[in-house]
CSV table of C-alpha atoms and ligand atoms in Angstrom, one decimal:
chain,number,residue,atom,x,y,z
A,409,MET,CA,-14.4,-4.8,-16.7
A,410,ASN,CA,-15.0,-3.4,-20.8
A,411,LYS,CA,-18.8,-2.6,-19.3
A,412,LYS,CA,-21.3,-0.4,-20.4
A,413,ILE,CA,-24.2,1.6,-18.6
A,414,LEU,CA,-26.7,3.3,-20.8
A,415,LEU,CA,-27.1,6.4,-18.4
A,416,ILE,CA,-30.8,8.5,-18.6
A,417,ILE,CA,-30.5,12.0,-16.9
A,418,GLY,CA,-33.5,13.4,-15.9
A,419,GLY,CA,-34.8,16.9,-15.7
A,420,GLY,CA,-33.6,18.6,-12.1
A,421,ILE,CA,-31.0,20.8,-10.3
A,422,ALA,CA,-29.1,17.2,-10.3
A,423,ALA,CA,-27.7,16.6,-13.3
A,424,TYR,CA,-25.1,18.0,-12.6
A,425,LYS,CA,-23.9,15.3,-10.6
A,426,SER,CA,-24.4,12.9,-13.0
A,427,LEU,CA,-21.8,14.4,-15.6
A,428,PHE,CA,-19.2,13.9,-12.1
A,429,LEU,CA,-21.0,10.2,-12.3
A,430,ILE,CA,-19.6,9.7,-16.1
A,431,ARG,CA,-16.1,10.4,-15.1
A,432,VAL,CA,-16.2,8.4,-11.2
A,433,LEU,CA,-17.2,5.4,-13.5
A,434,ALA,CA,-14.8,6.4,-16.3
A,435,ARG,CA,-12.2,6.0,-13.6
A,436,ARG,CA,-13.2,2.2,-12.9
A,437,GLY,CA,-13.2,1.5,-16.6
A,438,ILE,CA,-17.0,1.2,-17.2
A,439,ALA,CA,-17.9,3.7,-20.3
A,440,THR,CA,-21.6,5.2,-20.7
A,441,ARG,CA,-23.4,5.8,-23.4
A,442,VAL,CA,-26.2,8.6,-22.6
A,443,ILE,CA,-29.8,9.4,-23.2
A,444,LEU,CA,-31.0,13.2,-21.8
A,445,THR,CA,-34.4,13.5,-21.5
A,446,LYS,CA,-35.9,17.5,-22.6
A,447,GLY,CA,-36.1,18.3,-18.7
A,448,GLY,CA,-32.7,17.1,-18.5
A,449,SER,CA,-31.1,19.4,-21.2
A,450,GLU,CA,-33.2,22.2,-19.0
A,451,PHE,CA,-29.6,21.8,-16.2
A,452,VAL,CA,-26.7,19.9,-18.9
A,453,THR,CA,-26.2,19.8,-22.4
A,454,ALA,CA,-25.3,17.3,-24.9
A,455,LEU,CA,-22.5,18.9,-25.5
A,456,SER,CA,-21.1,17.9,-22.3
A,457,ALA,CA,-22.6,14.8,-21.8
A,458,GLY,CA,-21.0,13.8,-25.1
A,459,GLY,CA,-17.4,15.5,-24.4
A,460,LEU,CA,-17.4,13.1,-21.4
A,461,THR,CA,-18.8,9.8,-23.1
A,462,GLY,CA,-16.5,10.3,-26.1
A,463,GLU,CA,-20.3,9.0,-27.6
A,464,LYS,CA,-22.9,10.8,-29.4
A,465,VAL,CA,-25.9,11.8,-26.8
A,466,PHE,CA,-29.5,10.4,-27.8
A,467,THR,CA,-31.9,12.8,-27.4
A,468,ASP,CA,-35.4,12.0,-29.6
A,469,LEU,CA,-37.3,9.1,-29.9
A,470,PHE,CA,-38.5,11.0,-33.6
A,471,ASP,CA,-35.1,11.7,-34.7
A,472,LEU,CA,-35.0,9.8,-37.9
A,473,THR,CA,-30.7,10.1,-38.0
A,474,ASP,CA,-30.6,8.7,-34.1
A,475,GLU,CA,-33.6,5.5,-35.2
A,476,SER,CA,-31.7,4.6,-38.8
A,477,GLU,CA,-28.0,5.1,-36.1
A,478,MET,CA,-29.0,2.8,-33.5
A,479,GLY,CA,-33.1,2.1,-32.9
A,480,HIS,CA,-34.5,3.0,-29.4
A,481,ILE,CA,-35.4,-0.8,-29.0
A,482,GLU,CA,-31.6,-1.3,-29.5
A,483,LEU,CA,-29.8,1.4,-27.7
A,484,SER,CA,-32.3,0.3,-24.8
A,485,ARG,CA,-30.1,-3.3,-24.9
A,486,SER,CA,-27.1,-2.2,-25.7
A,487,ALA,CA,-25.8,-1.3,-22.5
A,488,ASP,CA,-25.2,-3.6,-18.7
A,489,LEU,CA,-27.6,-1.8,-17.0
A,490,VAL,CA,-29.5,1.0,-17.0
A,491,VAL,CA,-29.3,4.1,-15.2
A,492,VAL,CA,-31.7,6.7,-14.0
A,493,ALA,CA,-29.7,10.1,-12.9
A,494,PRO,CA,-31.8,12.2,-11.8
A,495,ALA,CA,-35.0,10.1,-11.5
A,496,THR,CA,-37.7,12.3,-11.6
A,497,ALA,CA,-40.5,11.8,-10.3
A,498,ASP,CA,-42.0,12.4,-13.5
A,499,ILE,CA,-40.2,9.5,-15.0
A,500,ILE,CA,-40.3,7.2,-11.8
A,501,ALA,CA,-44.1,7.9,-12.0
A,502,LYS,CA,-43.9,6.8,-16.2
A,503,ALA,CA,-41.8,4.1,-15.5
A,504,ALA,CA,-44.0,2.5,-12.6
A,505,HIS,CA,-47.2,3.1,-15.0
A,506,GLY,CA,-45.6,1.9,-18.4
A,507,ILE,CA,-46.0,5.3,-20.4
A,508,ALA,CA,-43.5,5.5,-23.5
A,509,ASN,CA,-44.2,8.5,-25.0
A,510,ASP,CA,-40.4,9.6,-25.0
A,511,LEU,CA,-37.3,8.4,-25.7
A,512,ALA,CA,-35.8,7.5,-21.8
A,513,THR,CA,-39.6,6.0,-21.3
A,514,THR,CA,-39.8,4.3,-24.4
A,515,THR,CA,-36.5,2.3,-23.3
A,516,LEU,CA,-37.0,1.6,-19.8
A,517,GLN,CA,-40.0,0.2,-21.2
A,518,ALA,CA,-38.0,-2.6,-23.8
A,519,THR,CA,-35.1,-3.0,-22.0
A,520,ASP,CA,-34.2,-6.2,-21.0
A,521,LYS,CA,-31.6,-5.0,-18.2
A,522,ARG,CA,-31.3,-3.9,-14.8
A,523,VAL,CA,-32.9,-0.2,-14.3
A,524,LEU,CA,-30.7,1.2,-10.9
A,525,TYR,CA,-32.9,4.7,-10.5
A,526,ALA,CA,-31.4,7.6,-8.3
A,527,PRO,CA,-33.9,9.6,-7.5
A,528,ALA,CA,-33.7,13.2,-6.7
A,529,MET,CA,-36.7,16.1,-6.0
A,530,ASN,CA,-38.4,17.8,-3.0
A,531,VAL,CA,-38.7,16.0,-0.1
A,532,ARG,CA,-42.1,16.5,0.3
A,533,MET,CA,-42.5,15.1,-3.4
A,534,TRP,CA,-40.3,12.2,-2.4
A,535,GLU,CA,-42.9,11.6,0.5
A,536,SER,CA,-46.0,12.4,-1.4
A,537,ALA,CA,-48.1,9.1,-1.3
A,538,PRO,CA,-47.9,8.6,-5.4
A,539,THR,CA,-44.2,8.8,-5.7
A,540,GLN,CA,-43.9,6.1,-2.8
A,541,ARG,CA,-46.6,4.3,-4.4
A,542,ASN,CA,-44.6,4.9,-7.6
A,543,VAL,CA,-41.5,3.3,-5.9
A,544,LYS,CA,-43.0,0.2,-4.4
A,545,THR,CA,-44.4,-0.6,-7.7
A,546,LEU,CA,-40.8,-0.3,-9.6
A,547,LYS,CA,-39.6,-1.9,-6.7
A,548,ALA,CA,-41.8,-4.9,-6.7
A,549,ASP,CA,-40.8,-5.4,-11.1
A,550,GLY,CA,-37.5,-6.2,-9.1
A,551,GLN,CA,-35.5,-2.5,-10.2
A,552,TYR,CA,-33.2,-0.9,-8.3
A,553,PHE,CA,-32.8,1.9,-6.0
A,554,ILE,CA,-29.7,4.0,-4.9
A,555,GLY,CA,-30.9,7.4,-2.1
A,556,PRO,CA,-31.7,9.3,-2.0
A,557,ASP,CA,-30.2,11.1,0.5
A,558,ALA,CA,-30.7,13.5,3.2
A,559,GLY,CA,-29.5,16.7,3.2
A,560,GLU,CA,-29.9,20.0,2.3
A,561,MET,CA,-31.4,20.5,-1.2
A,562,ALA,CA,-31.4,23.0,-3.5
A,563,CYS,CA,-34.8,24.8,-2.9
A,564,GLY,CA,-33.7,25.2,0.7
A,565,GLU,CA,-35.8,23.0,2.4
A,566,PHE,CA,-34.0,19.9,4.3
A,567,GLY,CA,-34.8,15.8,3.9
A,568,GLU,CA,-34.5,13.1,2.0
A,569,GLY,CA,-34.4,14.3,-1.8
A,570,ARG,CA,-31.0,14.6,-2.3
A,571,MET,CA,-29.4,12.4,-4.9
A,572,ALA,CA,-27.1,10.2,-4.0
A,573,GLU,CA,-23.3,11.0,-4.4
A,574,PRO,CA,-21.6,9.9,-7.8
A,575,GLU,CA,-19.3,7.7,-5.6
A,576,ALA,CA,-21.6,6.0,-3.8
A,577,MET,CA,-23.4,5.5,-7.4
A,578,ALA,CA,-20.7,4.4,-8.6
A,579,ASP,CA,-20.2,1.6,-5.9
A,580,ALA,CA,-23.9,0.5,-6.8
A,581,ILE,CA,-23.4,0.5,-10.4
A,582,ASP,CA,-20.1,-1.8,-9.7
A,583,LYS,CA,-22.1,-4.0,-7.1
A,584,LEU,CA,-24.7,-4.5,-10.2
A,585,LEU,CA,-22.5,-5.2,-13.0
A,586,LYS,CA,-20.9,-8.3,-10.5
A,587,GLY,CA,-24.5,-9.4,-10.6
A,588,ASP,CA,-24.5,-8.3,-7.0
A,589,THR,CA,-28.0,-7.5,-6.6
A,590,THR,CA,-27.5,-6.7,-2.5
A,591,LEU,CA,-27.6,-2.4,-2.8
A,592,ASP,CA,-28.7,-2.3,1.3
A,593,GLY,CA,-25.6,-0.3,2.9
A,594,LEU,CA,-24.4,1.8,0.1
A,595,ASN,CA,-27.0,4.4,1.9
A,596,GLY,CA,-27.7,2.7,4.9
A,597,PRO,CA,-25.6,2.3,8.1
A,598,LYS,CA,-23.7,5.3,8.8
A,599,PRO,CA,-21.1,3.6,11.6
A,600,LEU,CA,-18.5,7.2,11.4
A,601,LYS,CA,-21.3,9.7,11.8
A,602,GLY,CA,-20.4,12.7,14.0
A,603,LYS,CA,-17.2,11.7,13.6
A,604,ARG,CA,-14.7,14.4,12.1
A,605,ALA,CA,-11.8,13.6,10.1
A,606,LEU,CA,-8.7,15.3,8.7
A,607,ILE,CA,-7.1,13.7,5.6
A,608,THR,CA,-3.9,15.0,4.3
A,609,ALA,CA,-3.2,13.9,0.4
A,610,GLY,CA,-1.2,14.7,-2.5
A,611,PRO,CA,2.4,16.0,-3.2
A,612,THR,CA,3.6,19.4,-1.5
A,613,ARG,CA,5.4,22.3,-3.8
A,614,GLU,CA,8.4,23.8,-2.4
A,615,PRO,CA,9.1,26.9,-4.3
A,616,ILE,CA,12.8,27.8,-5.8
A,617,ASP,CA,11.7,30.6,-7.6
A,618,PRO,CA,8.2,31.9,-8.9
A,619,VAL,CA,8.7,29.1,-11.5
A,620,ARG,CA,10.7,26.2,-10.2
A,621,TYR,CA,9.6,24.0,-7.6
A,622,LEU,CA,10.4,20.1,-6.0
A,623,SER,CA,8.0,17.9,-5.3
A,624,ASN,CA,7.2,14.3,-6.2
A,625,HIS,CA,5.1,11.9,-8.1
A,626,SER,CA,2.3,11.8,-6.0
A,627,SER,CA,-1.7,11.8,-7.6
A,628,GLY,CA,-3.5,12.1,-4.6
A,629,LYS,CA,-5.6,9.1,-5.4
A,630,GLN,CA,-5.4,7.1,-2.7
A,631,GLY,CA,-6.0,10.3,-0.2
A,632,TYR,CA,-8.8,11.1,-1.9
A,633,ALA,CA,-10.4,7.5,-2.1
A,634,ILE,CA,-9.8,7.5,1.8
A,635,ALA,CA,-11.5,10.9,2.2
A,636,ALA,CA,-14.6,9.5,0.1
A,637,ALA,CA,-14.5,6.2,1.4
A,638,LEU,CA,-15.0,7.9,5.0
A,639,GLY,CA,-17.9,10.5,4.0
A,640,ARG,CA,-19.7,7.6,2.5
A,641,LEU,CA,-19.5,6.1,5.9
A,642,GLY,CA,-20.5,9.3,7.7
A,643,ALA,CA,-17.9,11.1,8.1
A,644,ASP,CA,-17.2,14.7,8.1
A,645,VAL,CA,-14.4,14.8,6.4
A,646,THR,CA,-12.1,17.5,5.4
A,647,LEU,CA,-9.3,16.7,2.8
A,648,VAL,CA,-6.1,19.1,2.7
A,649,SER,CA,-4.7,18.5,-0.8
A,650,GLY,CA,-1.4,19.6,-2.3
A,651,PRO,CA,-1.2,20.3,-6.2
A,652,VAL,CA,-3.2,17.5,-8.1
A,653,SER,CA,-5.2,17.1,-11.3
A,654,ILE,CA,-8.0,14.6,-9.9
A,655,ASP,CA,-11.1,16.1,-8.9
A,656,PRO,CA,-12.0,16.8,-5.0
A,657,PRO,CA,-14.6,14.1,-3.5
A,658,ALA,CA,-18.1,15.2,-3.4
A,659,CYS,CA,-18.6,14.5,0.0
A,660,ALA,CA,-15.4,15.7,1.7
A,661,LYS,CA,-14.3,19.6,2.1
A,662,THR,CA,-11.1,19.8,0.5
A,663,VAL,CA,-9.1,22.7,0.8
A,664,GLN,CA,-6.3,23.1,-1.8
A,665,VAL,CA,-2.6,24.2,-0.3
A,666,GLU,CA,0.8,24.3,-1.6
A,667,THR,CA,4.1,24.4,0.6
A,668,ALA,CA,4.2,21.9,4.1
A,669,ARG,CA,4.1,24.8,6.1
A,670,GLU,CA,1.1,25.4,4.5
A,671,MET,CA,-0.7,21.9,4.8
A,672,LEU,CA,0.6,21.8,8.5
A,673,ASP,CA,-1.3,25.2,8.9
A,674,VAL,CA,-4.2,24.0,7.7
A,675,CYS,CA,-4.3,20.6,9.4
A,676,GLU,CA,-3.1,22.7,12.8
A,677,LYS,CA,-6.7,24.5,11.8
A,678,GLY,CA,-8.5,22.1,11.4
A,679,LEU,CA,-8.6,20.1,14.7
A,680,PRO,CA,-9.9,18.9,17.0
A,681,ALA,CA,-10.4,16.0,15.1
A,682,ASP,CA,-11.7,12.4,16.2
A,683,ILE,CA,-9.2,11.0,12.9
A,684,PHE,CA,-6.0,12.4,11.5
A,685,ILE,CA,-5.3,10.4,8.3
A,686,ALA,CA,-1.3,11.7,7.0
A,687,VAL,CA,-0.9,10.3,3.4
A,688,ALA,CA,0.2,13.2,1.9
A,689,ALA,CA,3.6,12.7,0.2
A,690,VAL,CA,5.1,15.8,2.0
A,691,ALA,CA,8.5,16.5,1.1
A,692,ASP,CA,10.9,16.2,3.4
A,693,TRP,CA,12.6,19.7,2.9
A,694,ARG,CA,12.7,23.0,0.9
A,695,PRO,CA,15.1,25.4,-0.7
A,696,LYS,CA,16.7,27.3,2.6
A,697,GLN,CA,15.5,30.1,0.3
A,698,SER,CA,13.3,30.7,-2.6
A,699,ALA,CA,14.0,33.1,-5.1
A,700,ALA,CA,11.6,36.5,-5.2
A,701,LYS,CA,12.4,36.7,-8.9
A,702,LYS,CA,12.9,33.6,-11.8
A,703,ILE,CA,16.9,33.2,-11.2
A,704,LYS,CA,18.4,33.6,-14.6
A,705,LYS,CA,20.9,31.2,-15.8
A,706,GLY,CA,24.6,33.7,-15.5
A,707,LYS,CA,28.1,33.9,-15.2
A,708,ASP,CA,28.2,32.3,-12.1
A,709,GLY,CA,27.7,28.8,-13.6
A,710,ILE,CA,25.0,26.6,-12.0
A,711,PRO,CA,23.5,27.8,-8.9
A,712,ALA,CA,23.8,25.4,-5.5
A,713,MET,CA,20.7,24.7,-3.5
A,714,VAL,CA,20.9,24.5,0.5
A,715,LEU,CA,17.9,22.7,1.4
A,716,THR,CA,16.3,23.0,4.9
A,717,GLU,CA,13.9,20.6,6.7
A,718,ASN,CA,10.3,20.9,6.5
A,719,PRO,CA,7.8,20.4,9.3
A,720,ASP,CA,6.5,17.2,9.8
A,721,VAL,CA,3.3,17.4,9.2
A,722,LEU,CA,2.4,14.1,10.8
A,723,ALA,CA,4.9,13.9,14.0
A,724,THR,CA,3.0,17.2,14.9
A,725,ILE,CA,-0.7,16.3,14.7
A,726,SER,CA,0.0,13.2,16.6
A,727,ALA,CA,1.9,15.7,19.4
A,728,ALA,CA,-0.4,18.4,19.9
A,729,LYS,CA,-2.4,19.2,22.8
A,730,ASN,CA,-5.9,18.1,21.2
A,731,ARG,CA,-4.2,15.3,19.3
A,732,PRO,CA,-7.1,13.3,17.6
A,733,GLY,CA,-8.1,9.9,19.1
A,734,LEU,CA,-6.7,7.6,16.0
A,735,VAL,CA,-4.1,9.1,14.5
A,736,ILE,CA,-3.1,7.4,10.9
A,737,GLY,CA,0.4,7.6,8.8
A,738,PHE,CA,1.5,6.4,5.5
A,739,ALA,CA,4.8,4.7,5.0
A,740,ALA,CA,5.7,4.7,1.5
A,741,GLU,CA,8.5,2.2,1.2
A,742,THR,CA,10.6,0.8,-1.2
A,743,CYS,CA,12.3,-2.0,0.9
A,744,ASP,CA,12.0,-4.2,4.2
A,745,VAL,CA,7.9,-2.7,4.5
A,746,VAL,CA,7.1,-4.0,7.6
A,747,GLU,CA,10.3,-3.1,10.0
A,748,HIS,CA,10.5,0.4,8.4
A,749,ALA,CA,7.0,1.1,9.2
A,750,LYS,CA,7.5,-0.3,12.5
A,751,ALA,CA,10.0,2.1,13.2
A,752,LYS,CA,7.5,4.6,12.2
A,753,LEU,CA,5.1,3.9,14.1
A,754,ALA,CA,6.9,4.1,17.1
A,755,LYS,CA,9.1,7.7,15.8
A,756,LYS,CA,5.6,9.5,14.5
A,757,ASN,CA,3.7,8.3,18.1
A,758,CYS,CA,1.0,7.4,15.6
A,759,ASP,CA,-1.9,4.5,16.3
A,760,TRP,CA,-1.4,2.6,13.3
A,761,ILE,CA,0.8,3.0,10.1
A,762,VAL,CA,-0.5,2.2,6.4
A,763,ALA,CA,2.8,0.7,5.0
A,764,ASN,CA,2.6,0.7,1.2
A,765,ASP,CA,5.1,-0.6,-1.2
A,766,VAL,CA,6.2,1.8,-3.6
A,767,SER,CA,8.7,0.2,-5.8
A,768,GLY,CA,6.9,-0.1,-8.7
A,769,ASP,CA,4.0,1.7,-10.5
A,770,VAL,CA,2.4,3.0,-7.2
A,771,MET,CA,3.0,6.6,-7.2
A,772,GLY,CA,0.5,7.6,-10.0
A,773,GLY,CA,-1.4,4.3,-10.8
A,774,ASP,CA,-4.9,3.1,-9.7
A,775,HIS,CA,-3.5,-0.3,-7.4
A,776,ASN,CA,-2.1,-0.1,-4.0
A,777,SER,CA,-1.1,-2.7,-1.7
A,778,LEU,CA,-1.1,-2.3,1.7
A,779,ILE,CA,-0.1,-3.7,5.0
A,780,ILE,CA,-2.0,-1.6,8.3
A,781,VAL,CA,0.2,-1.7,11.3
A,782,THR,CA,-0.9,-1.9,14.6
A,783,GLU,CA,0.1,-2.2,18.1
A,784,ASN,CA,-1.5,-6.0,17.5
A,785,GLY,CA,-0.1,-6.6,14.6
A,786,GLU,CA,-0.6,-6.5,11.1
A,787,ASP,CA,-3.1,-6.6,8.1
A,788,TYR,CA,-2.4,-7.4,4.7
A,789,PHE,CA,-4.5,-5.9,1.9
A,790,PRO,CA,-2.8,-6.8,-1.2
A,791,HIS,CA,-3.3,-5.7,-4.8
A,792,LEU,CA,-6.5,-3.8,-4.6
A,793,THR,CA,-7.3,-0.4,-6.6
A,794,LYS,CA,-7.2,2.1,-4.9
A,795,ALA,CA,-10.4,3.3,-4.0
A,796,ASP,CA,-10.9,-1.1,-2.4
A,797,ALA,CA,-8.0,-0.3,-0.6
A,798,ALA,CA,-9.4,3.2,0.8
A,799,ARG,CA,-13.0,0.9,1.5
A,800,ARG,CA,-11.4,-1.4,3.1
A,801,LEU,CA,-9.6,0.6,5.6
A,802,ALA,CA,-12.4,3.1,6.1
A,803,ASP,CA,-13.8,0.3,7.3
A,804,LYS,CA,-11.5,-0.9,9.8
A,805,ILE,CA,-11.5,2.4,10.9
A,806,ALA,CA,-15.6,2.0,11.5
A,807,GLU,CA,-14.8,-1.4,13.4
A,808,HIS,CA,-12.3,0.5,15.5
A,809,TYR,CA,-15.4,2.2,16.9
A,810,SER,CA,-17.4,-0.1,16.8
B,1354,CTP,N1,4.7,13.5,6.5
B,1354,CTP,C1,4.3,14.2,6.8
B,1354,CTP,N2,4.8,15.4,6.9
B,1354,CTP,C2,6.3,15.2,6.0
B,1354,CTP,C3,6.7,13.9,6.2
B,1354,CTP,C4,6.3,12.9,6.1
B,1354,CTP,O1,3.0,14.0,7.6
B,1354,CTP,N3,6.6,15.8,6.4
B,1354,CTP,C5,4.0,12.0,6.7
B,1354,CTP,C6,4.1,11.2,5.3
B,1354,CTP,O2,2.2,11.8,5.6
B,1354,CTP,C7,3.4,10.2,5.9
B,1354,CTP,C8,4.1,9.4,6.6
B,1354,CTP,O3,4.8,10.9,7.5
B,1354,CTP,O4,2.0,9.8,6.8
B,1354,CTP,C9,5.8,9.1,6.5
B,1354,CTP,O5,6.1,9.5,5.3
B,1354,CTP,P1,7.0,8.7,4.4
B,1354,CTP,O6,7.5,9.7,3.5
B,1354,CTP,O7,7.1,7.3,4.6
B,1354,CTP,O8,8.2,8.8,6.0
B,1354,CTP,P2,9.0,10.1,6.3
B,1354,CTP,O9,8.7,10.5,7.7
B,1354,CTP,O10,9.3,11.0,5.1
B,1354,CTP,O11,10.6,9.2,6.5
B,1354,CTP,P3,11.6,8.2,4.9
B,1354,CTP,O12,11.2,9.3,4.0
B,1354,CTP,O13,12.9,8.5,5.7
B,1354,CTP,O14,10.9,7.4,4.9
């Protein structure tokens, strides 16, 4: 998309989530430039923000070098969207009243771009008359808000005040960058509230000896995206993940496992659940024997490897006494995708099978084409990003319960 946002990081404990946001946006192809306020720099450093954006971080209005490299007016207009996260009561108040006494507030007043505020503060500050008045003023001026979410806060209180989750913020940013200004629904309806979802993701690793293993190319991206999408719709999500190199979604509880047997064990302990989604590329076989010490090259030549079958996590959970009401399997196929998916639906006693053609660059890539096979027919979700595919699946699940 080649879009760029200007992220103003205010002074709040939620500033760490803004660093996470930079990474989520980068994964979506959106670049970030950062202004770090004095307050923000008490919580995160310019070095970490700069390391993540790969760009200079701007901090001071009166820094001569900064001004000569990129003046604050140019800075305010160089991005496609300005995002203030965390937006403190102080920044909101200054912006609402046109007070411009530092780089962040000067930029907010000078910008000709849309501004999205992600407030984060104590619930009482958020609910206070001045803050609510200021938010109303900014909204009337045409500015956008996401959150705050309700939940437990760093100060120990419970209520509205937590900064929106990075994935939800990235959704809002995506929408605004595409010119869609209807942010309703991003913090709004939580149709899966009260539902427990258990999701497997990533590959498993089956040890040959302490340094070698059998595994596959699964990146975990699709399973992680599904966990995030369900979390955003209010589900209470546990993600059981094999070894991957991506960050766990903030809105799920993630349990890391290595082998198929560990994955099954954690899933069984995770029951009861309402929804089970097996996205993991579980190794079908494991070495029958795993050596306790590294196998050395010896005079016996090349060792033969005898394999044994791994438990089928999906089939086992589907046959459990306390089987979740909605069991969804994935079918990774390279040919006759729908036919094989239908066979798996019956064989593994699933309610739905999500079939995907893995003959291309799906494993490890960012896109996926899914076919959801149920007893009532098929839904086609062709060539979507894995995040969009996850959202479509989550919406279909919400629809199923509505
Ligand atoms: N699955 C599982 N445990 C296994 C193998 C697979 O939970 N030991 C799950 C996967 O997470 C997926 C579904 O079963 O949801 C189908 O996986 P897939 O690899 O497509 O099928 P297999 O059962 O392994 O059959 P085959 O490889 O022969 O197609």
